[in-house]
Amino acid sequence: MAFEGDLNLEATELRLGLPGTADHDKSGVTKSNKRGLQQAQSSDHEESNIVSNDENKRDHQESTRPAKAQVVGWPPIRSYRKNCLQPKKAEPESAGVYIKVSMDGVPYLRKIDLKIYKGYPELLKDLEDMFKFKAGEYSEREGYNGSEFVPTYEDKDGDWMLVGDVPWNMFITSCKRLRIMKGSEL
Amino acid sequence: MAEEDGDHQPLRGSDPPDQVLDTVLETVLQFLTCRQDRNSASLVCQSWHRAEALTRSELFIGNCYAVSPARATARFPRVESIYIKGRPRFADFNLMPRNWGAHFRPWVSAMSRAYPWLEKVYLKRMSLTNDDLALLADSFRQFKELELVFCEGFGTKGLSEIASKCRQLRVLDLSDTEVIDDAMDWISSFPEGETPLESLTFDCVECEINFEALEGLVARSPSLKKLRLNRYVSIRQLYQLLIKAPQLTHLGTGSFSQSENIQHLDDNQDLDYHSAFAACKSLVCLSGFKEVMPEYLPSIYPVCANLTSLNFSYTNINPQQFRSVIVHCHKLQNLWLLDTVCDEGLQAVAASCKDLRELRVFPVHPDEDIEGPVSEVGLQAISEGCRKLQSILYFCQRMTNEAVIAMSRNCPDLVVFRLCIMGRHQPDHVTRKPMDEGFGAIVKNCRKLTRLAVSGLLTDKAFSYIGQYGKLVRTLSVAFAGDSDMGLRYVLEGCPRLQKLEIRDSPFGDEALWAGAHRYYNMRFLWMSSCRVSRLGCQEIARSMPHLVVELLRYEEEDAPFVEEDNNNFSVLYMYRSLEQTRNDAPESVTIL
């Protein structure tokens, strides 16, 4: 019993008010909510006229709005995602790099757009499909092994080069025409 | 005092009994980690309020404007990690002015004084500058984890500050965050020697990185488990990283294609990607594939069987290419896709991924009025094959009530159901009726549902279902739906757990706004854009509820040229509860009532 005064009963007191508030005003937050609602109900009558007028105006606006005008933020896809996926579509700024392709022993030439390929493997595969041949294995030291046919190209200087020696980007800017040579001619 | 009674031996010297109680309380409360439990504990009495405040080490701020940094740091003096959320979600879709707010600066300033021992910062939809990051790096000696999600405002200079000064950095994760190219080689800023890095995520950073420096960093980070590369890392470079870090559990592959600077033709032919992946025996989470060359996909087959999470949402592959991967993924729980996989791909998912918990299907062409590759067929298949589904986000051009009802019955564990029928006001594709019954079935049958996003042609009936059955719903997203104020009233009066309500382009006005007045102090926020609320209605709410911040946002011309202006000259109503006075960092286009 001697301890009672020291037990700081206020600290452990259970009240309806929030314990964080030091003052003894027990109104708390909930009461002010209810006041607001009562206010709302009493002022409803005056407001409703204004609101319904606004609604009429808006109805009219809605019906005259074009059906499928472009809308901001719809569908709800973030710009980052949209930007990541768009580049896959047509790139209209860059024109194609069309060059002639000839193959020894074939009477007609073909034309291809170098821009559609991402690298050498794709280009070679297409050439192989187009002319029905196999280019063989490429290595830096020995060129194309294991095949009669060798892909070559004429560069800006007029020299005939082996396809694959230079970086791809350099290749597509310097290549003027392609020639698939028959091995026996080399 | 205890000393008065001489025969007693008090436990702790001359401590008054209430202090003993406090010490015991603090010791016990330390074990409470769940913040909802802590909030409850803090309401018991003053003593518990104080003890809880002293022992809270993880602080969660759901709305950076609901409470000021000063107030937060004053109440909680011993915080070690902090989560702060800023902008509301609709800001992601360009519906908010860019300079609206959510600045990190006041928080980092306050914390630099209050929490010098701070270890972890997680920010979502906040704006931060290079200077903020510099202050962070300078202020917190023991800083360990930085996670930024949907953030912006800083550049590689700021990243460099973090990398160079935070010597104990374990986690640096940037997700869907814009990073300005300050031409700063931030990867090289990491210090020499072994680092404690466990997680490095920069897949959203749209600038080139110093690959050699990255290689060196990976090689000297033996604890590295999570590495998510950006699209400037080629598949060849990925290979070189993989062979140095086979212990990875989470991998973002970068571009997964050849770089354009192929030096020699045989560069990519000799690399055994298959073996490199096979060596990663702990890999459970795979993402990236940002510019995928499908012919390289088979190299991931060795890890498919262990994968629990796969993000193909930037990966443009067809159903056949997709199927050949997914058939191996029996343990998959999380799957994000592009709709290029078509209904067929989703059927393959249903057949292979029996353990699936979360599915997201994004559109490759986010337009309206086009034929979409996925439809009700895919949704039905998923519902039949993936019975354990808990979360779904599904973009499509056409849908039926039948498929949605089927999902509500087949997947009773659904917690998150977000269906986006991209054509506005689209009815059931087959019956031409509104989508009311489908969404009604979801709220009725999925008893655990907490998050719902609705779309398509919806009448007030749909909302009456939500109000009637959606008793656990916390987050609700509404767009182009409803007939009248009753729709919103059903929700505001019927959903007691509602926290976040975001509505756009729906015919809800001032009356409905009033109907929710009793709820707003218990909600995190309400967003209404292009609805029928008037300035007057908003002013009334603001006047009668002093702890509610009512913001009216106007569109500036450059920001949103397609948005129509209201008579009332605002387009967005954004309101949230707050303990503070009106903020002083709002731009001109924002009016705070």
Coordinates of N, CA and C in Angstrom, one line a residue, chain A:
Chain A
M1 N 0.8 -1.2 0.0 CA 0.0 0.0 0.0 C 0.9 1.2 0.0
A2 N 2.0 1.1 0.6 CA 2.9 2.3 0.6 C 3.4 2.6 -0.9
F3 N 3.3 1.7 -1.7 CA 3.8 1.9 -3.1 C 2.8 2.6 -4.0
E4 N 1.5 2.7 -3.6 CA 0.5 3.2 -4.5 C 0.9 4.5 -5.2
G5 N 1.4 5.4 -4.3 CA 1.7 6.7 -4.9 C 2.8 6.7 -5.9
D6 N 3.6 5.7 -5.9 CA 4.7 5.6 -6.8 C 4.5 4.7 -8.0
L7 N 3.3 4.2 -8.1 CA 3.1 3.3 -9.2 C 2.7 3.9 -10.5
N8 N 2.6 5.3 -10.4 CA 2.3 6.0 -11.7 C 1.1 5.4 -12.4
L9 N 0.0 5.4 -11.6 CA -1.1 4.7 -12.2 C -1.6 5.4 -13.4
E10 N -1.3 6.6 -13.6 CA -1.8 7.3 -14.8 C -1.2 6.7 -16.1
A11 N 0.1 6.2 -15.9 CA 0.8 5.6 -17.1 C 0.1 4.3 -17.5
T12 N -0.5 3.6 -16.6 CA -1.1 2.3 -17.0 C -2.6 2.4 -17.0
E13 N -3.1 3.6 -16.9 CA -4.6 3.8 -16.9 C -5.1 3.5 -18.3
L14 N -6.3 2.8 -18.3 CA -6.9 2.5 -19.5 C -8.0 3.5 -19.8
R15 N -7.9 4.2 -20.9 CA -8.9 5.2 -21.2 C -9.4 5.1 -22.6
L16 N -10.4 5.8 -22.9 CA -10.9 5.8 -24.3 C -10.0 6.7 -25.2
G17 N -9.4 7.7 -24.6 CA -8.6 8.6 -25.4 C -7.3 8.0 -25.8
L18 N -6.7 8.5 -26.8 CA -5.4 8.0 -27.3 C -4.3 8.2 -26.2
P19 N -3.5 7.2 -25.9 CA -2.5 7.4 -24.8 C -1.5 8.4 -25.2
G20 N -1.3 8.7 -26.5 CA -0.3 9.6 -26.9 C -0.6 11.0 -26.5
T21 N -1.9 11.3 -26.3 CA -2.3 12.7 -26.0 C -2.2 12.9 -24.5
A22 N -1.6 14.1 -24.2 CA -1.4 14.3 -22.7 C -2.6 15.0 -22.1
D23 N -3.4 15.7 -22.9 CA -4.5 16.5 -22.3 C -5.6 15.6 -22.0
H24 N -6.5 16.1 -21.1 CA -7.6 15.2 -20.6 C -8.9 15.5 -21.4
D25 N -8.8 16.1 -22.6 CA -10.0 16.3 -23.4 C -10.3 14.9 -24.0
K26 N -11.4 14.3 -23.6 CA -11.7 13.0 -24.1 C -12.4 13.0 -25.4
S27 N -12.4 14.1 -26.1 CA -13.2 14.1 -27.3 C -12.6 13.2 -28.4
G28 N -11.3 13.1 -28.4 CA -10.6 12.3 -29.4 C -11.0 12.6 -30.8
V29 N -10.7 11.7 -31.7 CA -10.8 12.0 -33.1 C -12.2 11.6 -33.6
T30 N -12.8 10.5 -33.0 CA -14.0 10.0 -33.6 C -15.1 11.0 -33.5
K31 N -15.2 11.8 -32.4 CA -16.3 12.7 -32.3 C -16.3 13.7 -33.4
S32 N -15.2 14.2 -33.7 CA -15.2 15.3 -34.8 C -15.7 14.7 -36.1
N33 N -15.5 13.4 -36.3 CA -16.0 12.8 -37.5 C -17.5 12.9 -37.5
K34 N -18.1 12.6 -36.4 CA -19.6 12.6 -36.3 C -20.1 14.0 -36.6
R35 N -19.4 15.0 -36.0 CA -19.9 16.3 -36.2 C -19.9 16.6 -37.7
G36 N -18.9 16.2 -38.4 CA -18.8 16.5 -39.8 C -20.0 15.9 -40.5
L37 N -20.3 14.7 -40.2 CA -21.4 14.0 -40.9 C -22.7 14.7 -40.6
Q38 N -23.0 15.2 -39.4 CA -24.2 15.9 -39.1 C -24.2 17.2 -39.9
Q39 N -23.1 17.8 -40.0 CA -23.0 19.1 -40.8 C -23.4 18.8 -42.2
A40 N -22.9 17.6 -42.7 CA -23.1 17.2 -44.1 C -24.6 17.0 -44.3
Q41 N -25.2 16.4 -43.4 CA -26.6 16.0 -43.6 C -27.5 17.3 -43.6
S42 N -27.1 18.3 -42.7 CA -28.0 19.5 -42.7 C -27.7 20.3 -43.9
S43 N -26.5 20.3 -44.4 CA -26.2 21.2 -45.6 C -26.6 20.5 -46.9
D44 N -27.0 19.2 -46.8 CA -27.3 18.5 -48.0 C -28.3 19.1 -48.9
H45 N -29.3 19.7 -48.2 CA -30.4 20.2 -49.0 C -30.0 21.4 -49.8
E46 N -29.1 22.2 -49.3 CA -28.7 23.4 -50.1 C -27.7 22.9 -51.2
E47 N -26.9 21.9 -50.8 CA -25.9 21.5 -51.8 C -26.5 20.7 -53.0
S48 N -27.6 20.0 -52.7 CA -28.1 19.0 -53.7 C -28.5 19.8 -55.0
N49 N -29.0 21.0 -54.8 CA -29.4 21.7 -56.0 C -28.2 22.0 -56.9
I50 N -27.2 22.5 -56.2 CA -26.0 22.8 -57.0 C -25.4 21.6 -57.7
V51 N -25.4 20.5 -56.9 CA -24.8 19.3 -57.4 C -25.5 18.8 -58.6
S52 N -26.9 18.8 -58.5 CA -27.6 18.2 -59.6 C -27.5 19.1 -60.9
N53 N -27.3 20.4 -60.7 CA -27.1 21.2 -61.8 C -25.8 20.9 -62.5
D54 N -24.7 20.7 -61.6 CA -23.4 20.3 -62.2 C -23.6 19.0 -63.0
E55 N -24.4 18.0 -62.4 CA -24.5 16.7 -63.0 C -25.1 16.9 -64.4
N56 N -26.1 17.8 -64.5 CA -26.7 17.9 -65.8 C -25.7 18.4 -66.8
K57 N -24.9 19.4 -66.4 CA -23.9 19.9 -67.3 C -23.0 18.8 -67.7
R58 N -22.6 18.0 -66.7 CA -21.6 16.9 -67.1 C -22.2 15.9 -68.0
D59 N -23.5 15.6 -67.8 CA -24.1 14.6 -68.7 C -24.0 15.0 -70.1
H60 N -24.2 16.3 -70.3 CA -24.2 16.8 -71.6 C -22.8 16.7 -72.2
Q61 N -21.8 17.0 -71.4 CA -20.4 16.9 -71.8 C -20.1 15.5 -72.2
E62 N -20.5 14.5 -71.3 CA -20.2 13.1 -71.5 C -20.7 12.7 -72.9
S63 N -21.9 13.1 -73.3 CA -22.5 12.5 -74.5 C -21.8 13.1 -75.7
T64 N -21.2 14.3 -75.5 CA -20.6 14.9 -76.7 C -19.1 14.6 -76.8
R65 N -18.6 13.9 -75.8 CA -17.2 13.5 -75.9 C -17.0 12.5 -76.9
P66 N -16.0 12.6 -77.7 CA -15.7 11.6 -78.8 C -15.5 10.2 -78.1
A67 N -15.9 9.2 -78.8 CA -15.9 7.8 -78.2 C -14.6 7.3 -77.8
K68 N -13.6 7.4 -78.7 CA -12.3 6.8 -78.4 C -11.2 7.9 -78.5
A69 N -11.4 9.0 -77.9 CA -10.3 10.0 -77.8 C -9.2 9.4 -77.0
Q70 N -8.0 9.7 -77.3 CA -6.9 9.2 -76.5 C -6.9 9.7 -75.1
V71 N -6.7 8.8 -74.2 CA -6.9 9.2 -72.8 C -5.5 9.1 -72.1
V72 N -5.2 10.1 -71.3 CA -3.9 10.0 -70.5 C -4.0 8.8 -69.5
G73 N -2.9 8.1 -69.5 CA -2.7 7.1 -68.5 C -3.6 5.9 -68.7
W74 N -4.1 5.6 -69.9 CA -4.9 4.5 -70.1 C -4.5 3.8 -71.4
P75 N -4.4 2.5 -71.4 CA -4.4 1.6 -70.3 C -3.3 1.9 -69.3
P76 N -3.5 1.5 -68.0 CA -2.5 1.8 -67.0 C -1.2 1.0 -67.1
I77 N -0.4 1.4 -68.0 CA 1.0 0.8 -68.2 C 2.0 1.9 -68.0
R78 N 3.0 1.7 -67.2 CA 4.0 2.7 -67.0 C 4.8 3.0 -68.2
S79 N 5.3 4.3 -68.4 CA 6.0 4.7 -69.6 C 7.2 3.9 -69.8
Y80 N 7.9 3.5 -68.7 CA 9.1 2.8 -68.8 C 8.9 1.5 -69.5
R81 N 7.8 0.8 -69.2 CA 7.5 -0.5 -69.8 C 7.1 -0.3 -71.3
K82 N 6.4 0.8 -71.5 CA 6.0 1.1 -72.9 C 7.2 1.4 -73.8
N83 N 8.2 2.1 -73.2 CA 9.4 2.5 -73.9 C 10.2 1.3 -74.2
C84 N 10.3 0.4 -73.3 CA 11.1 -0.8 -73.4 C 10.6 -1.7 -74.6
L85 N 9.3 -1.7 -74.8 CA 8.8 -2.6 -75.8 C 8.6 -2.0 -77.1
Q86 N 8.5 -0.6 -77.2 CA 8.2 0.0 -78.5 C 9.4 -0.2 -79.5
P87 N 10.6 -0.1 -79.1 CA 11.7 -0.2 -80.1 C 11.6 -1.4 -81.0
K88 N 10.9 -2.4 -80.6 CA 10.8 -3.6 -81.4 C 10.1 -3.3 -82.7
K89 N 9.2 -2.3 -82.6 CA 8.5 -2.0 -83.9 C 9.3 -1.2 -84.9
A90 N 8.7 -0.8 -86.0 CA 9.5 -0.3 -87.1 C 10.3 0.9 -86.6
E91 N 11.5 1.0 -87.2 CA 12.4 2.2 -86.9 C 12.4 3.0 -88.2
P92 N 11.5 3.9 -88.4 CA 11.4 4.6 -89.6 C 12.5 5.5 -90.0
E93 N 13.3 6.0 -89.0 CA 14.3 7.0 -89.4 C 15.4 6.4 -90.2
S94 N 15.8 5.2 -89.8 CA 17.0 4.6 -90.6 C 16.6 3.9 -91.8
A95 N 17.0 4.3 -92.9 CA 16.7 3.6 -94.2 C 17.5 2.3 -94.3
G96 N 17.0 1.3 -95.0 CA 17.7 0.0 -95.2 C 19.0 0.2 -95.9
V97 N 19.9 -0.7 -95.7 CA 21.1 -0.8 -96.4 C 21.0 -1.9 -97.4
Y98 N 20.6 -1.6 -98.6 CA 20.4 -2.7 -99.6 C 21.7 -2.9 -100.4
I99 N 22.1 -4.2 -100.4 CA 23.3 -4.5 -101.3 C 23.0 -5.7 -102.1
K100 N 23.7 -5.8 -103.2 CA 23.5 -6.9 -104.1 C 24.4 -8.1 -103.6
V101 N 23.8 -9.3 -103.8 CA 24.5 -10.5 -103.5 C 24.6 -11.4 -104.7
S102 N 25.8 -11.8 -105.0 CA 26.0 -12.7 -106.1 C 26.6 -14.0 -105.6
M103 N 26.4 -15.1 -106.4 CA 27.0 -16.3 -106.0 C 27.6 -16.9 -107.3
D104 N 28.8 -17.4 -107.2 CA 29.4 -17.9 -108.4 C 28.6 -19.1 -109.0
G105 N 28.4 -19.1 -110.3 CA 27.6 -20.2 -110.9 C 26.1 -19.9 -110.9
V106 N 25.7 -18.9 -110.2 CA 24.2 -18.6 -110.2 C 24.0 -17.4 -111.1
P107 N 23.1 -17.5 -112.1 CA 23.0 -16.5 -113.1 C 22.4 -15.2 -112.6
Y108 N 21.5 -15.2 -111.6 CA 20.9 -13.9 -111.2 C 21.4 -13.5 -109.8
L109 N 21.3 -12.2 -109.5 CA 21.7 -11.7 -108.2 C 20.5 -11.5 -107.3
R110 N 20.8 -11.4 -106.0 CA 19.8 -11.1 -105.0 C 20.1 -9.8 -104.4
K111 N 19.1 -9.2 -103.7 CA 19.4 -8.0 -103.0 C 18.9 -8.2 -101.5
I112 N 19.7 -7.8 -100.6 CA 19.3 -7.9 -99.2 C 19.5 -6.6 -98.4
D113 N 18.8 -6.5 -97.3 CA 18.9 -5.3 -96.5 C 19.7 -5.7 -95.2
L114 N 21.0 -5.2 -95.2 CA 21.8 -5.5 -94.1 C 21.3 -5.1 -92.7
K115 N 20.5 -4.1 -92.7 CA 20.0 -3.5 -91.5 C 19.1 -4.5 -90.6
I116 N 18.5 -5.4 -91.3 CA 17.6 -6.3 -90.6 C 18.3 -7.4 -89.8
Y117 N 19.6 -7.5 -89.9 CA 20.4 -8.5 -89.2 C 21.0 -7.9 -88.0
K118 N 21.1 -8.7 -86.9 CA 21.8 -8.2 -85.7 C 23.3 -8.6 -85.8
G119 N 23.6 -9.5 -86.6 CA 25.0 -9.9 -86.6 C 25.3 -10.9 -87.7
Y120 N 26.6 -11.4 -87.7 CA 27.0 -12.3 -88.8 C 26.2 -13.6 -88.8
P121 N 26.0 -14.3 -87.7 CA 25.3 -15.6 -87.8 C 24.0 -15.5 -88.5
E122 N 23.2 -14.4 -88.2 CA 21.9 -14.3 -88.9 C 22.1 -14.1 -90.4
L123 N 23.1 -13.2 -90.8 CA 23.3 -12.9 -92.2 C 23.7 -14.2 -92.9
L124 N 24.6 -15.0 -92.3 CA 25.1 -16.2 -93.0 C 24.0 -17.2 -93.2
K125 N 23.1 -17.3 -92.1 CA 22.0 -18.3 -92.2 C 21.1 -17.9 -93.3
D126 N 20.8 -16.6 -93.5 CA 19.9 -16.2 -94.5 C 20.5 -16.4 -95.9
L127 N 21.8 -16.1 -96.0 CA 22.5 -16.4 -97.3 C 22.5 -17.8 -97.7
E128 N 22.8 -18.7 -96.6 CA 22.7 -20.1 -96.9 C 21.4 -20.6 -97.3
D129 N 20.3 -20.0 -96.7 CA 19.0 -20.4 -97.1 C 18.7 -19.9 -98.5
M130 N 19.1 -18.7 -98.8 CA 18.8 -18.1 -100.1 C 19.4 -18.8 -101.2
F131 N 20.7 -19.2 -101.1 CA 21.4 -19.8 -102.2 C 21.6 -21.3 -102.0
K132 N 21.1 -21.8 -101.0 CA 21.2 -23.3 -100.7 C 22.6 -23.8 -100.7
F133 N 23.4 -23.2 -99.8 CA 24.8 -23.7 -99.6 C 25.2 -23.7 -98.2
K134 N 26.3 -24.2 -97.9 CA 26.8 -24.2 -96.5 C 28.1 -23.5 -96.5
A135 N 28.3 -22.5 -95.6 CA 29.5 -21.7 -95.6 C 30.6 -22.3 -94.8
G136 N 30.4 -23.3 -94.0 CA 31.4 -23.9 -93.2 C 31.7 -23.1 -91.9
E137 N 32.7 -23.6 -91.1 CA 33.0 -23.0 -89.9 C 34.0 -21.9 -90.1
Y138 N 33.7 -20.7 -89.4 CA 34.6 -19.6 -89.5 C 35.5 -19.6 -88.3
S139 N 36.8 -19.3 -88.6 CA 37.7 -19.0 -87.5 C 38.6 -17.9 -88.0
E140 N 39.1 -17.1 -87.0 CA 39.9 -15.9 -87.3 C 41.1 -16.3 -88.1
R141 N 41.7 -17.4 -87.8 CA 43.0 -17.8 -88.4 C 42.8 -18.3 -89.8
E142 N 41.8 -19.2 -89.9 CA 41.8 -20.0 -91.1 C 40.6 -19.6 -92.1
G143 N 39.8 -18.7 -91.7 CA 38.7 -18.3 -92.6 C 37.7 -19.4 -92.5
Y144 N 37.0 -19.7 -93.6 CA 35.9 -20.7 -93.6 C 36.5 -22.1 -93.9
N145 N 36.3 -23.0 -93.0 CA 36.7 -24.3 -93.2 C 35.6 -25.3 -93.5
G146 N 35.9 -26.2 -94.3 CA 34.9 -27.3 -94.5 C 33.8 -27.0 -95.5
S147 N 34.1 -26.1 -96.4 CA 33.1 -25.8 -97.4 C 33.7 -25.3 -98.7
E148 N 33.0 -25.5 -99.8 CA 33.5 -25.0 -101.1 C 33.2 -23.5 -101.2
F149 N 32.2 -23.0 -100.5 CA 31.7 -21.7 -100.7 C 32.2 -20.7 -99.6
V150 N 32.6 -19.6 -100.0 CA 33.2 -18.6 -99.1 C 32.5 -17.3 -99.3
P151 N 31.9 -16.7 -98.3 CA 31.3 -15.4 -98.4 C 32.3 -14.3 -98.4
T152 N 32.3 -13.4 -99.4 CA 33.2 -12.3 -99.4 C 32.4 -11.0 -99.7
Y153 N 33.1 -9.9 -99.5 CA 32.4 -8.6 -99.8 C 33.4 -7.6 -100.3
E154 N 32.9 -6.6 -101.1 CA 33.7 -5.6 -101.6 C 33.5 -4.4 -100.7
D155 N 34.6 -3.9 -100.2 CA 34.5 -2.7 -99.2 C 34.6 -1.4 -100.0
K156 N 34.6 -0.3 -99.2 CA 34.6 1.0 -99.7 C 35.9 1.3 -100.6
D157 N 36.9 0.6 -100.3 CA 38.2 0.8 -101.0 C 38.2 0.0 -102.3
G158 N 37.2 -0.8 -102.5 CA 37.2 -1.7 -103.7 C 37.9 -3.0 -103.5
D159 N 38.3 -3.3 -102.3 CA 39.0 -4.6 -102.0 C 38.0 -5.7 -101.7
W160 N 38.4 -6.9 -102.0 CA 37.5 -8.0 -101.7 C 38.0 -8.6 -100.4
M161 N 37.0 -8.6 -99.4 CA 37.4 -9.0 -98.0 C 36.6 -10.3 -97.6
L162 N 37.1 -11.0 -96.6 CA 36.4 -12.1 -96.1 C 35.3 -11.7 -95.1
V163 N 34.1 -12.2 -95.3 CA 33.0 -11.7 -94.4 C 33.3 -12.3 -93.0
G164 N 33.3 -11.4 -92.0 CA 33.5 -11.9 -90.6 C 34.7 -11.3 -89.9
D165 N 35.6 -10.7 -90.6 CA 36.8 -10.3 -90.0 C 36.7 -9.0 -89.2
V166 N 35.8 -8.1 -89.6 CA 35.7 -6.8 -88.9 C 34.4 -6.8 -88.0
P167 N 34.4 -5.9 -87.0 CA 33.1 -5.8 -86.2 C 31.9 -5.5 -87.1
W168 N 30.8 -6.0 -86.7 CA 29.6 -6.0 -87.5 C 29.2 -4.6 -87.9
N169 N 29.3 -3.7 -87.0 CA 28.9 -2.3 -87.3 C 29.8 -1.7 -88.4
M170 N 31.0 -2.0 -88.3 CA 32.0 -1.6 -89.3 C 31.6 -2.2 -90.7
F171 N 31.3 -3.5 -90.6 CA 30.9 -4.2 -91.8 C 29.8 -3.6 -92.6
I172 N 28.7 -3.3 -91.8 CA 27.5 -2.9 -92.6 C 27.7 -1.5 -93.1
T173 N 28.6 -0.7 -92.6 CA 28.8 0.6 -93.2 C 29.8 0.6 -94.3
S174 N 30.7 -0.5 -94.4 CA 31.7 -0.5 -95.4 C 31.4 -1.4 -96.6
C175 N 30.4 -2.3 -96.4 CA 30.1 -3.3 -97.4 C 29.4 -2.7 -98.5
K176 N 29.9 -2.9 -99.8 CA 29.2 -2.4 -100.9 C 28.4 -3.5 -101.7
R177 N 29.0 -4.6 -101.7 CA 28.3 -5.8 -102.3 C 28.9 -7.1 -101.8
L178 N 28.1 -8.1 -101.9 CA 28.5 -9.4 -101.4 C 28.7 -10.4 -102.5
R179 N 29.7 -11.3 -102.4 CA 29.9 -12.3 -103.4 C 30.3 -13.6 -102.7
I180 N 29.5 -14.6 -103.0 CA 29.8 -15.9 -102.5 C 30.6 -16.7 -103.5
M181 N 31.9 -16.8 -103.1 CA 32.9 -17.3 -104.0 C 32.9 -18.8 -103.9
K182 N 33.2 -19.5 -105.0 CA 33.4 -20.9 -105.0 C 34.9 -21.2 -104.6
G183 N 35.1 -22.1 -103.8 CA 36.4 -22.3 -103.2 C 37.5 -22.6 -104.2
S184 N 37.1 -23.2 -105.3 CA 38.1 -23.5 -106.3 C 38.8 -22.3 -107.0
E185 N 38.1 -21.1 -106.8 CA 38.7 -20.0 -107.5 C 39.7 -19.3 -106.6
L186 N 39.8 -19.7 -105.3 CA 40.7 -19.0 -104.4 C 42.1 -19.5 -104.5

